[in-house]
Short mmCIF file of C-alpha atoms and ligand atoms in Angstrom, two decimals:
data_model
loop_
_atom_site.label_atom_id
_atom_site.label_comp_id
_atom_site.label_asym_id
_atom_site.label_seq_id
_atom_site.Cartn_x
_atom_site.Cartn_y
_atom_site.Cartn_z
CA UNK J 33 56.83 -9.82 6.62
CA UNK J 34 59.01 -7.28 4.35
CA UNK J 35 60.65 -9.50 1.50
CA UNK J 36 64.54 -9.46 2.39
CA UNK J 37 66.97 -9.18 -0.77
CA UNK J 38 68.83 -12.15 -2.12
CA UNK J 39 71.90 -13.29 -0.36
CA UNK J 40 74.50 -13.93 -2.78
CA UNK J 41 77.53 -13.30 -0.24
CA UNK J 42 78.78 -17.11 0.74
CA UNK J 43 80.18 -15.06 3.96
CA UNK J 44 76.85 -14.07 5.14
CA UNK J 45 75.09 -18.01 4.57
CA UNK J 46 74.37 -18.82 8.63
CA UNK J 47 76.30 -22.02 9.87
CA UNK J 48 74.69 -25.17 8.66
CA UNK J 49 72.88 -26.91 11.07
CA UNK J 50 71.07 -29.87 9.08
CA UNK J 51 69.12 -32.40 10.54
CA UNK J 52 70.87 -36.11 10.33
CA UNK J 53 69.45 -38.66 8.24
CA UNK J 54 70.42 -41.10 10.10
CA UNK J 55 69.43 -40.16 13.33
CA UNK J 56 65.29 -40.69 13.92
CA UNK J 57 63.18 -38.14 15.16
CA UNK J 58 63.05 -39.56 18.82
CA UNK J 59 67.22 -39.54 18.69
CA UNK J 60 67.75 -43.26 17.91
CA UNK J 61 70.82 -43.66 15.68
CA UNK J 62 69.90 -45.61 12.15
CA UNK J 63 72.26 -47.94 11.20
CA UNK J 64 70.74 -50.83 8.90
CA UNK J 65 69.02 -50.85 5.87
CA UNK J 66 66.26 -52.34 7.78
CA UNK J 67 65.63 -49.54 9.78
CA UNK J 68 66.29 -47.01 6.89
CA UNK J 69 63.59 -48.58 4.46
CA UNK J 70 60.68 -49.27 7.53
CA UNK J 71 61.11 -46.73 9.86
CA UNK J 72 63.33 -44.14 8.59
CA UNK J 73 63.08 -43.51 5.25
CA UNK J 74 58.76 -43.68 5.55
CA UNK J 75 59.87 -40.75 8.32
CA UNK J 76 61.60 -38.75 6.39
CA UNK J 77 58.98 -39.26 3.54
CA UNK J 78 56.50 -37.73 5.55
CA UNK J 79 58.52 -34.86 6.85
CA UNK J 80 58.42 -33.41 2.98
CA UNK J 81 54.54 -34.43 2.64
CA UNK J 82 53.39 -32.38 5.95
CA UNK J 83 55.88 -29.58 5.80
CA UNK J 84 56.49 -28.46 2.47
CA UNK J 85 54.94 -30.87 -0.98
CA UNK J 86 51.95 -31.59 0.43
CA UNK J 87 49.89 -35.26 -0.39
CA UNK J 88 50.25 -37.00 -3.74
CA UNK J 89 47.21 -39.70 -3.67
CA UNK J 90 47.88 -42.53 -4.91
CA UNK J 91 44.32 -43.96 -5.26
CA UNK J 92 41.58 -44.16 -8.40
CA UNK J 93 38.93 -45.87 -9.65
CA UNK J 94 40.19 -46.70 -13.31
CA UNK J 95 43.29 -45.74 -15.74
CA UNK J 96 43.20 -46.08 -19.38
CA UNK J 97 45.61 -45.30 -22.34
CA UNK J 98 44.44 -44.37 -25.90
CA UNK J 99 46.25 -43.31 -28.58
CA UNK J 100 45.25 -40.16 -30.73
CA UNK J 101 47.18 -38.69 -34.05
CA UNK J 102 47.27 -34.58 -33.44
CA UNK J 103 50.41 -33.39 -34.41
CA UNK J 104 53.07 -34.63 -37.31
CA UNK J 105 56.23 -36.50 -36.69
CA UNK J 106 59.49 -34.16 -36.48
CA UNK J 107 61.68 -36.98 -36.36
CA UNK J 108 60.11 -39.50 -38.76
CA UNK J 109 62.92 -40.78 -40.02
CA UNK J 110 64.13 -42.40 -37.15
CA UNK J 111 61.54 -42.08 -34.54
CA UNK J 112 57.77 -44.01 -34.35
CA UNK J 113 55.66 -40.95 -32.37
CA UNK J 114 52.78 -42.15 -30.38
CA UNK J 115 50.65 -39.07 -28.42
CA UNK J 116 48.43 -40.76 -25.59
CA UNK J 117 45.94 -39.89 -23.69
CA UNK J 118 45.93 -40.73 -20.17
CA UNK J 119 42.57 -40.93 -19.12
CA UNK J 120 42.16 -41.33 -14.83
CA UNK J 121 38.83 -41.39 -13.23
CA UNK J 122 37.93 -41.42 -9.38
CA UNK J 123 34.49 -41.14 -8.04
CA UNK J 124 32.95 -40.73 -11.33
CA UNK J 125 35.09 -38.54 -12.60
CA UNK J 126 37.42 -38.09 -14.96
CA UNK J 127 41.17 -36.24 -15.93
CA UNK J 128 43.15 -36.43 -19.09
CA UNK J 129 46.83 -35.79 -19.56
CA UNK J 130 48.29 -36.14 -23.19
CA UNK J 131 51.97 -37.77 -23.02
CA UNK J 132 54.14 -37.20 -26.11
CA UNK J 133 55.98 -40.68 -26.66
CA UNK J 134 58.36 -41.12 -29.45
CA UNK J 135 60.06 -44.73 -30.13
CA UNK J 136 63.53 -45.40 -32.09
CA UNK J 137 62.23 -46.97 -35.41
CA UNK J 138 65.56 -49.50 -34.83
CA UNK J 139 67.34 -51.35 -32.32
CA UNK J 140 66.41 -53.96 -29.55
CA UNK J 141 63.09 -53.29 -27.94
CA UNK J 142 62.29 -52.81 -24.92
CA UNK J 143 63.86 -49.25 -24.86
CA UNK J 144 65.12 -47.46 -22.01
CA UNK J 145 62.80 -44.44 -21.33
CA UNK J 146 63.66 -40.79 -20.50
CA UNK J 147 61.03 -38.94 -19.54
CA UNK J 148 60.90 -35.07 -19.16
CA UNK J 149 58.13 -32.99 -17.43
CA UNK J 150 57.93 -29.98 -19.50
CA UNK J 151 56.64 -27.30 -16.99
CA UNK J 152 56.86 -24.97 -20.88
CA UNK J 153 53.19 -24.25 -22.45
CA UNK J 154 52.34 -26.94 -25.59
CA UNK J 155 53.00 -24.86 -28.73
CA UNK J 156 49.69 -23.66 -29.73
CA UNK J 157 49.61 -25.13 -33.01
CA UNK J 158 50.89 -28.80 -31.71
CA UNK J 159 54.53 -28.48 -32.86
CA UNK J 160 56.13 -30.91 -30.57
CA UNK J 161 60.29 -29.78 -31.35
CA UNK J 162 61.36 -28.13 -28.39
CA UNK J 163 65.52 -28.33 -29.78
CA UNK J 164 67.69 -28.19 -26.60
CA UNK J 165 65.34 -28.47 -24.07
CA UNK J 166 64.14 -32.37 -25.20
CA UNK J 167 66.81 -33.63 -27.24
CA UNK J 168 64.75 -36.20 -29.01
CA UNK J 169 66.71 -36.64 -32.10
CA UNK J 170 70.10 -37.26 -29.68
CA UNK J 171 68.34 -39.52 -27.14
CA UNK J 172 66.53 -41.86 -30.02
CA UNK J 173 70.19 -41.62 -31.81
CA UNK J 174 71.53 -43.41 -28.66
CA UNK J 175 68.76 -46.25 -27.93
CA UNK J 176 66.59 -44.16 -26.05
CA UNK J 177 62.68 -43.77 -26.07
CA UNK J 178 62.12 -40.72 -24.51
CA UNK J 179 58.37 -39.02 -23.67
CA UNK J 180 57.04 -36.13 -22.06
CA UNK J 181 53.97 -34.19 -20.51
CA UNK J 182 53.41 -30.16 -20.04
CA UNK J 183 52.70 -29.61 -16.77
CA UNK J 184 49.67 -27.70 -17.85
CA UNK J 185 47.89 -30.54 -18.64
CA UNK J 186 47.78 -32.04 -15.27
CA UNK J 187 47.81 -28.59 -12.94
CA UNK J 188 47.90 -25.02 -14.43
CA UNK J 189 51.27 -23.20 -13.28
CA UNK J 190 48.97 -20.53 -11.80
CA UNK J 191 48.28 -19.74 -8.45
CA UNK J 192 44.40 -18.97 -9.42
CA UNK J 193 43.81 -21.83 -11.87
CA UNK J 194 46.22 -24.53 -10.56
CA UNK J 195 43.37 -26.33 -8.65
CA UNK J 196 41.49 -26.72 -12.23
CA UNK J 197 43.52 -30.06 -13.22
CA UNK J 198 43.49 -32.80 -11.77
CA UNK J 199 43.53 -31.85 -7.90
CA UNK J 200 39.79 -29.83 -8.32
CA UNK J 201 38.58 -32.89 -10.73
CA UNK J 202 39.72 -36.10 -9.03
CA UNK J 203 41.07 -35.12 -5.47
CA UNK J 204 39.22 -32.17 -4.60
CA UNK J 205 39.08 -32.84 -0.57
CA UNK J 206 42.97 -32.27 -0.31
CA UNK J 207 42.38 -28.14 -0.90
CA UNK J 208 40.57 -28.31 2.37
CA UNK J 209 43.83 -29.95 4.15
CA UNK J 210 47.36 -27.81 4.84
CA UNK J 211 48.72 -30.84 3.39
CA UNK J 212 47.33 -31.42 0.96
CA UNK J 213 48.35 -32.02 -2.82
CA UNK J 214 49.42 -28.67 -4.61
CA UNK J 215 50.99 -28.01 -8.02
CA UNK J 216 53.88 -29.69 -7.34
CA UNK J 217 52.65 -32.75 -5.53
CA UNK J 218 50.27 -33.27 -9.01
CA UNK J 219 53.35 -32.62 -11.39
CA UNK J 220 54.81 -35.73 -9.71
CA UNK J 221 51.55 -37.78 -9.91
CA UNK J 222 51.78 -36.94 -13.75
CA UNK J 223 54.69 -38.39 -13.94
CA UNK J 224 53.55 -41.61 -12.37
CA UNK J 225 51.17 -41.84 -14.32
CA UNK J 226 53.21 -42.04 -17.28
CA UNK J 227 54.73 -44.63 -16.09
CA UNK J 228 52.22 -46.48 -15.67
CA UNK J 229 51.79 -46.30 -19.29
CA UNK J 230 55.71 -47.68 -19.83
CA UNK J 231 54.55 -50.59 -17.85
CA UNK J 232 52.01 -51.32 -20.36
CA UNK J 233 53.73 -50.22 -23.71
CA UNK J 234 55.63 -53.57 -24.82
CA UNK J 235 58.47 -51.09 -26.47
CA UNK J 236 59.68 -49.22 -23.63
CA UNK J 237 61.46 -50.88 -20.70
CA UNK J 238 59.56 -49.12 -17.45
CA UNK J 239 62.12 -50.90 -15.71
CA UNK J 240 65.44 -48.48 -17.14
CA UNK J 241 63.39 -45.42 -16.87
CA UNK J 242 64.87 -42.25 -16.47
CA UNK J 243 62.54 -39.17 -15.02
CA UNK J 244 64.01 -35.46 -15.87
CA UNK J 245 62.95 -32.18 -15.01
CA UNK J 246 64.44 -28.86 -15.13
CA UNK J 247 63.57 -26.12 -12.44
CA UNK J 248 60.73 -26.23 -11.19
CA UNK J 249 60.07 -29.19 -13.00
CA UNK J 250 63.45 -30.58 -11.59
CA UNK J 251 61.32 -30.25 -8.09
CA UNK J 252 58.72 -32.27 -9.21
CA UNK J 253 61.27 -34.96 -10.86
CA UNK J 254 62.80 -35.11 -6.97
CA UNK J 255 59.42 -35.53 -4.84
CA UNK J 256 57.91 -37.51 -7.87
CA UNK J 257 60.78 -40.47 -7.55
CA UNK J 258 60.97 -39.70 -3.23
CA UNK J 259 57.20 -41.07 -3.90
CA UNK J 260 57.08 -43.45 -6.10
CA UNK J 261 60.42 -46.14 -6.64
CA UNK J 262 59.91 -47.55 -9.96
CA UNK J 263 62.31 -44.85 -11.89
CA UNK J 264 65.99 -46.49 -11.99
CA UNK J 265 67.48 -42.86 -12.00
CA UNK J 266 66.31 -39.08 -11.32
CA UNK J 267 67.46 -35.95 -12.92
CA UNK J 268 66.31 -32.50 -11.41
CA UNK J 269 68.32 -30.13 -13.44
CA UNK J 270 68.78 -26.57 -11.89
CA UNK J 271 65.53 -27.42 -9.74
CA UNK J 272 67.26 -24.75 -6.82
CA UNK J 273 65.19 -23.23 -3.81
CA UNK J 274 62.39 -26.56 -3.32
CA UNK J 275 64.68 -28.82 -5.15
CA UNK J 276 67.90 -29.48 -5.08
CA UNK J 277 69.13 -26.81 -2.85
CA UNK J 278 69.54 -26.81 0.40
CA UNK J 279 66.75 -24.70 2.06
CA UNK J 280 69.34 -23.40 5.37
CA UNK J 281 71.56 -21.45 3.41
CA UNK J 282 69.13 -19.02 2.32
CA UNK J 283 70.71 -18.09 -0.27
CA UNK J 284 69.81 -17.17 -3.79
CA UNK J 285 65.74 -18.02 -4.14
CA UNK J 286 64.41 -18.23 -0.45
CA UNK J 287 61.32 -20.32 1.32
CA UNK J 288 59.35 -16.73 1.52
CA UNK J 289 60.31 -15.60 -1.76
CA UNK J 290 59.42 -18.87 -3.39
CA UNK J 291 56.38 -19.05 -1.35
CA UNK J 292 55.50 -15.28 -2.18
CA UNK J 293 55.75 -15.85 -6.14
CA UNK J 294 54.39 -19.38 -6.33
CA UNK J 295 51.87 -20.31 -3.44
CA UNK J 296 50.34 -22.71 -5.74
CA UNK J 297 53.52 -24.82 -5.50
CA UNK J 298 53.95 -25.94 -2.31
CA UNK J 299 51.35 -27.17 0.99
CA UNK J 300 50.08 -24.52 3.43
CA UNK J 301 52.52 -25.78 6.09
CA UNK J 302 55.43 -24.38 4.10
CA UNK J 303 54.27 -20.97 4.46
CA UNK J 304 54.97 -21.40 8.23
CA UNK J 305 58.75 -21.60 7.17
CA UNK J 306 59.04 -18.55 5.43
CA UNK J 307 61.99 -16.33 6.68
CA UNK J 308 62.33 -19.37 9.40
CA UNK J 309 64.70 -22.00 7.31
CA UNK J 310 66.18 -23.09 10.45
CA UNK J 311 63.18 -24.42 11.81
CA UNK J 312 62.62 -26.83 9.10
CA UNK J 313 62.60 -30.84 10.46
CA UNK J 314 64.41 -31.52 7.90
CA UNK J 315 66.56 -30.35 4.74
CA UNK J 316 66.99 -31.26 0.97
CA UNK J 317 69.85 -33.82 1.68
CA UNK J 318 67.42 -35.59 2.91
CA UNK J 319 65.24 -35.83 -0.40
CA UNK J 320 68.31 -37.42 -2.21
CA UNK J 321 68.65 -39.66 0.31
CA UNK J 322 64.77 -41.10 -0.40
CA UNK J 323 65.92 -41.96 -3.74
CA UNK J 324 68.59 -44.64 -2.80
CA UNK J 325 69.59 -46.78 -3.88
CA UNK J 326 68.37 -45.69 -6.99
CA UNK J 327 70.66 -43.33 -8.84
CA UNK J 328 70.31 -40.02 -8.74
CA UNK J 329 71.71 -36.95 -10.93
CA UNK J 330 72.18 -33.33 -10.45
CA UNK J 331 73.26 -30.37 -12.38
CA UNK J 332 73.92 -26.71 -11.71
CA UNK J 333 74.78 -24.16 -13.91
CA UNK J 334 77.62 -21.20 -12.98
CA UNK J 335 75.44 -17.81 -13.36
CA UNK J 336 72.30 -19.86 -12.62
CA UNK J 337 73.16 -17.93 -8.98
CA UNK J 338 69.13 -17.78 -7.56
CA UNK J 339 69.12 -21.86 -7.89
CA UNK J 340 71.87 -21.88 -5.61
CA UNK J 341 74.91 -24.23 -7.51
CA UNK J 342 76.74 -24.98 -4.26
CA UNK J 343 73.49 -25.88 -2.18
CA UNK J 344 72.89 -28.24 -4.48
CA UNK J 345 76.55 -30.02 -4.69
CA UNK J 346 76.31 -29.59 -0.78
CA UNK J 347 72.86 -31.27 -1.12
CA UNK J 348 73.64 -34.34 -3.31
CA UNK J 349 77.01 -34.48 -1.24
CA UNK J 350 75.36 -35.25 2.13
CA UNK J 351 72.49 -36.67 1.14
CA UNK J 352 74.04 -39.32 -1.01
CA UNK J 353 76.22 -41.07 1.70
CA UNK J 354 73.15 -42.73 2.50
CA UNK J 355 74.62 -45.29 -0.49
CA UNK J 356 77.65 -45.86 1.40
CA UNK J 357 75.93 -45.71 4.69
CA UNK J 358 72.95 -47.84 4.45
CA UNK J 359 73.88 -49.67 1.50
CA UNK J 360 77.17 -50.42 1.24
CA UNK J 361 78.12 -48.75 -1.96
CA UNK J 362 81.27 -46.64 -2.67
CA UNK J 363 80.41 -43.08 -3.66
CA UNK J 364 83.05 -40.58 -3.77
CA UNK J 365 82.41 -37.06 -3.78
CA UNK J 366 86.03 -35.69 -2.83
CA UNK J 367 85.74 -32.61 -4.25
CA UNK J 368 84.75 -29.63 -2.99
CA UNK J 369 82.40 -27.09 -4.93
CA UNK J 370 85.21 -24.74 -5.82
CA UNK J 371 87.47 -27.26 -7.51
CA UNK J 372 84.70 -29.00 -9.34
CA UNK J 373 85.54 -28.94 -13.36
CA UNK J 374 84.32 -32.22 -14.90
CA UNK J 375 80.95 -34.15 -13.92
CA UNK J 376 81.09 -36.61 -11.26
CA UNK J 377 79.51 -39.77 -13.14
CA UNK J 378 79.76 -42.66 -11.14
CA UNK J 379 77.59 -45.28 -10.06
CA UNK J 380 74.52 -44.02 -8.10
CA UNK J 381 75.14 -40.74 -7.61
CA UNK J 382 76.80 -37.62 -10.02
CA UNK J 383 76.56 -34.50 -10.49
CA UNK J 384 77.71 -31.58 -12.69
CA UNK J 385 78.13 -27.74 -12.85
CA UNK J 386 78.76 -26.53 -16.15
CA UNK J 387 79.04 -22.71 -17.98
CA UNK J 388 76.30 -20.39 -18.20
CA UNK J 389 72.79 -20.16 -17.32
CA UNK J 390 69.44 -21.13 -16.25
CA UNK J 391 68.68 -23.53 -18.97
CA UNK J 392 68.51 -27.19 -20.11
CA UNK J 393 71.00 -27.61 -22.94
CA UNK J 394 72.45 -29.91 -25.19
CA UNK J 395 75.46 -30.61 -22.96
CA UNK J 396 73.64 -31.51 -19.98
CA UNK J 397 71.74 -33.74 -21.82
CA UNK J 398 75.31 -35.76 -22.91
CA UNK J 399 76.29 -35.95 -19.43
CA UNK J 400 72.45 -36.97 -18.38
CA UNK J 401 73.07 -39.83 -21.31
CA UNK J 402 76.53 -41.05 -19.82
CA UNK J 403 75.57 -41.52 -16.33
CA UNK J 404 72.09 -43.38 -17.47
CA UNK J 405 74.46 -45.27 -19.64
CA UNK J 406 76.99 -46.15 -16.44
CA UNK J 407 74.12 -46.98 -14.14
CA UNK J 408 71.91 -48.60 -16.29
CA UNK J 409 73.70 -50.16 -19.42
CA UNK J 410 72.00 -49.99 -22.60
CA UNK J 411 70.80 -53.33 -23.85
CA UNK J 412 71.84 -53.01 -27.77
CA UNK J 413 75.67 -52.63 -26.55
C1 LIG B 714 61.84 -19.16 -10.94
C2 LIG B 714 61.68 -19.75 -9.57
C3 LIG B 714 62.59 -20.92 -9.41
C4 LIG B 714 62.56 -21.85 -10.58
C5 LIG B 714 62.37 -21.14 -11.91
C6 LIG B 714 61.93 -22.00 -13.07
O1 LIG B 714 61.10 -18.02 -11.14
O2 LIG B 714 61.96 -18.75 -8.65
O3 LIG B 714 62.30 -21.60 -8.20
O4 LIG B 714 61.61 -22.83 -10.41
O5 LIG B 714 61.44 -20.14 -11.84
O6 LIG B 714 61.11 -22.91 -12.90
O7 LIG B 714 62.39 -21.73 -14.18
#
């Protein structure tokens, strides 16, 4: 199929027809939380697995955690670093993912945790600053551990190599299935499995944990905590066409264009979607809605155009009344994209737009901080 140019004309997006959360596949209305966390929410869950992330397996044989000393301290003054290596082995074999931790040197222990998937190559010679895009001085200056992972280490970004991580080591059988695990899907497991390293590491609270990602890194944040409900809050910044965005609008990145550049990313059901949006079963509302009633975070930024700003408000709009729906919570989302200036942090559920472009900066990182610090309280205040 010829690739069709970006839309970036709001008068040509086609009418929204999205699927309803809240009404199941066979048409029966879903009103209690009951319902949403048995039937519908595990239906919804596997709508994204079969037509567009693929598997992430949860099962292995053995997980261990061992500390090495490779690079020097940037922020020794105020920070303890530890680098660890995750070791996982299934059917007698093994992957290893190094996770970059570092540790305020005061305050009350256990910490809060944010961690960021860096989809960025490691520096070559170990540096582990990365300024604006992992504020680590700024987070461990508020009471923050914060840790984080390249991408790399667990799948290549490459759509020849990505299979030489962990999906060819540990679970090669799920190349063979159109559902199966693909770059994304194992970005996600990477972050579980750093978690399951804050649930061992007496300093860091695994239960305030904060999961961050920014693009296509942001995707993996979103189908990492749809999978896997031990983070207390998500943050896919700029995460766009696979993310945040809603897919129906088509506009900015598309399903064929994403598919075209990055077939490594997605399942081989997705491909069946390209240039065909409106037959998806279902729509990126519905990933926010997987995280409740957990809180949830997004941010756009103004020229950031091919991530698609107002799918994403749209997105986090819809999806979120799932808090109000199912769970009883007030969340108020009263603007509309247009007349958005400030963030919206309130409980559960925020969002902000702010200047510029496709980046993570400094100031999304403040707003990330306040609405961590509104939801989830920091316990040396
Ligand atoms: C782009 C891609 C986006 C986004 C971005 C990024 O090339 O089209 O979906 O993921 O890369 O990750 O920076």
């Amino acid at each position: 199929m010829a690739q069709i140019p970006p839309n970036y004309d709001e008068s040509k997006v086609p009418d929204l027809i999205l699927p309803d959360p809240f009404v199941s596949l066979k048409g029966n209305p879903i009103l209690t939380r009951e319902d949403w966390e048995n039937f519908r929410r595990p239906e919804i869950l596997r709508l994204f697995e079969e037509n567009m992330y693929g598997q992430v397996p949860k099962d292995f044989d053995d997980i261990s955690f061992s500390e090495v000393t490779k690079s020097q301290n940037p922020y020794s003054n105020t920070a303890i670093l530890k680098e660890v290596d995750i070791k996982v082995s299934r059917k007698g074999k093994t992957h290893s993912m190094r996770l970059n931790v570092f540790i305020p040197k005061s305050g009350s222990v256990p910490f809060p945790v944010f961690l960021l998937i860096n989809y960025k190559p490691a520096d070559p010679s170990g540096k582990l600053v990365e300024t604006d895009f992992w504020v680590v001085e700024e987070l461990v200056k508020q009471g923050y551990a914060t840790a984080s992972f390249h991408a790399e280490t667990v799948a290549p970004d490459d759509k020849d190599k990505f299979a030489e991580g962990v999906i060819g080591t540990l679970y090669p059988e799920q190349l063979d299935q159109k559902d199966g695990m693909r770059a994304l899907s194992a970005w996600a497991w990477g972050a579980m499995r750093a978690m399951d390293y804050f649930e061992k590491e007496s300093l860091i609270d695994a239960k305030r944990a904060v999961l961050v990602g920014h693009s296509r890194a942001g995707k993996a944040a979103l189908w990492a905590s749809a999978n896997d409900t031990r983070w207390a809050v998500t943050i896919p910044n700029e995460s766009g066409c696979g993310g945040a965005a809603l897919s129906k609008r088509k506009f900015g990145e598309t399903v064929q264009v994403i598919n075209t550049s990055f077939p490594h990313w997605f399942n081989d059901n997705f491909k069946a979607f390209n240039g065909k949006e409106e037959l998806l079963p279902m729509d990126q509302h519905m990933l926010v809605s997987l995280i409740a009633p957990r809180a949830v975070y997004f941010s756009s930024a103004r020229e950031d155009r091919w991530a698609d700003p107002k799918g994403e408000y749209l997105s986090m709009k819809l999806g979120s009344r799932v808090y109000s729906q199912i769970y009883g919570k007030t969340i108020n989302f009263p603007l509309d994209f247009e007349e958005l200036k400030e963030p919206v942090i309130q409980p559960f559920a925020g969002y902000h737009i702010r200047e510029g472009e496709h980046d993570l900066t400094l100031e999304d990182w403040k707003s990330y901080m306040d609405f961590v610090e509104m939801n989830l309280g920091r316990k040396d205040k």
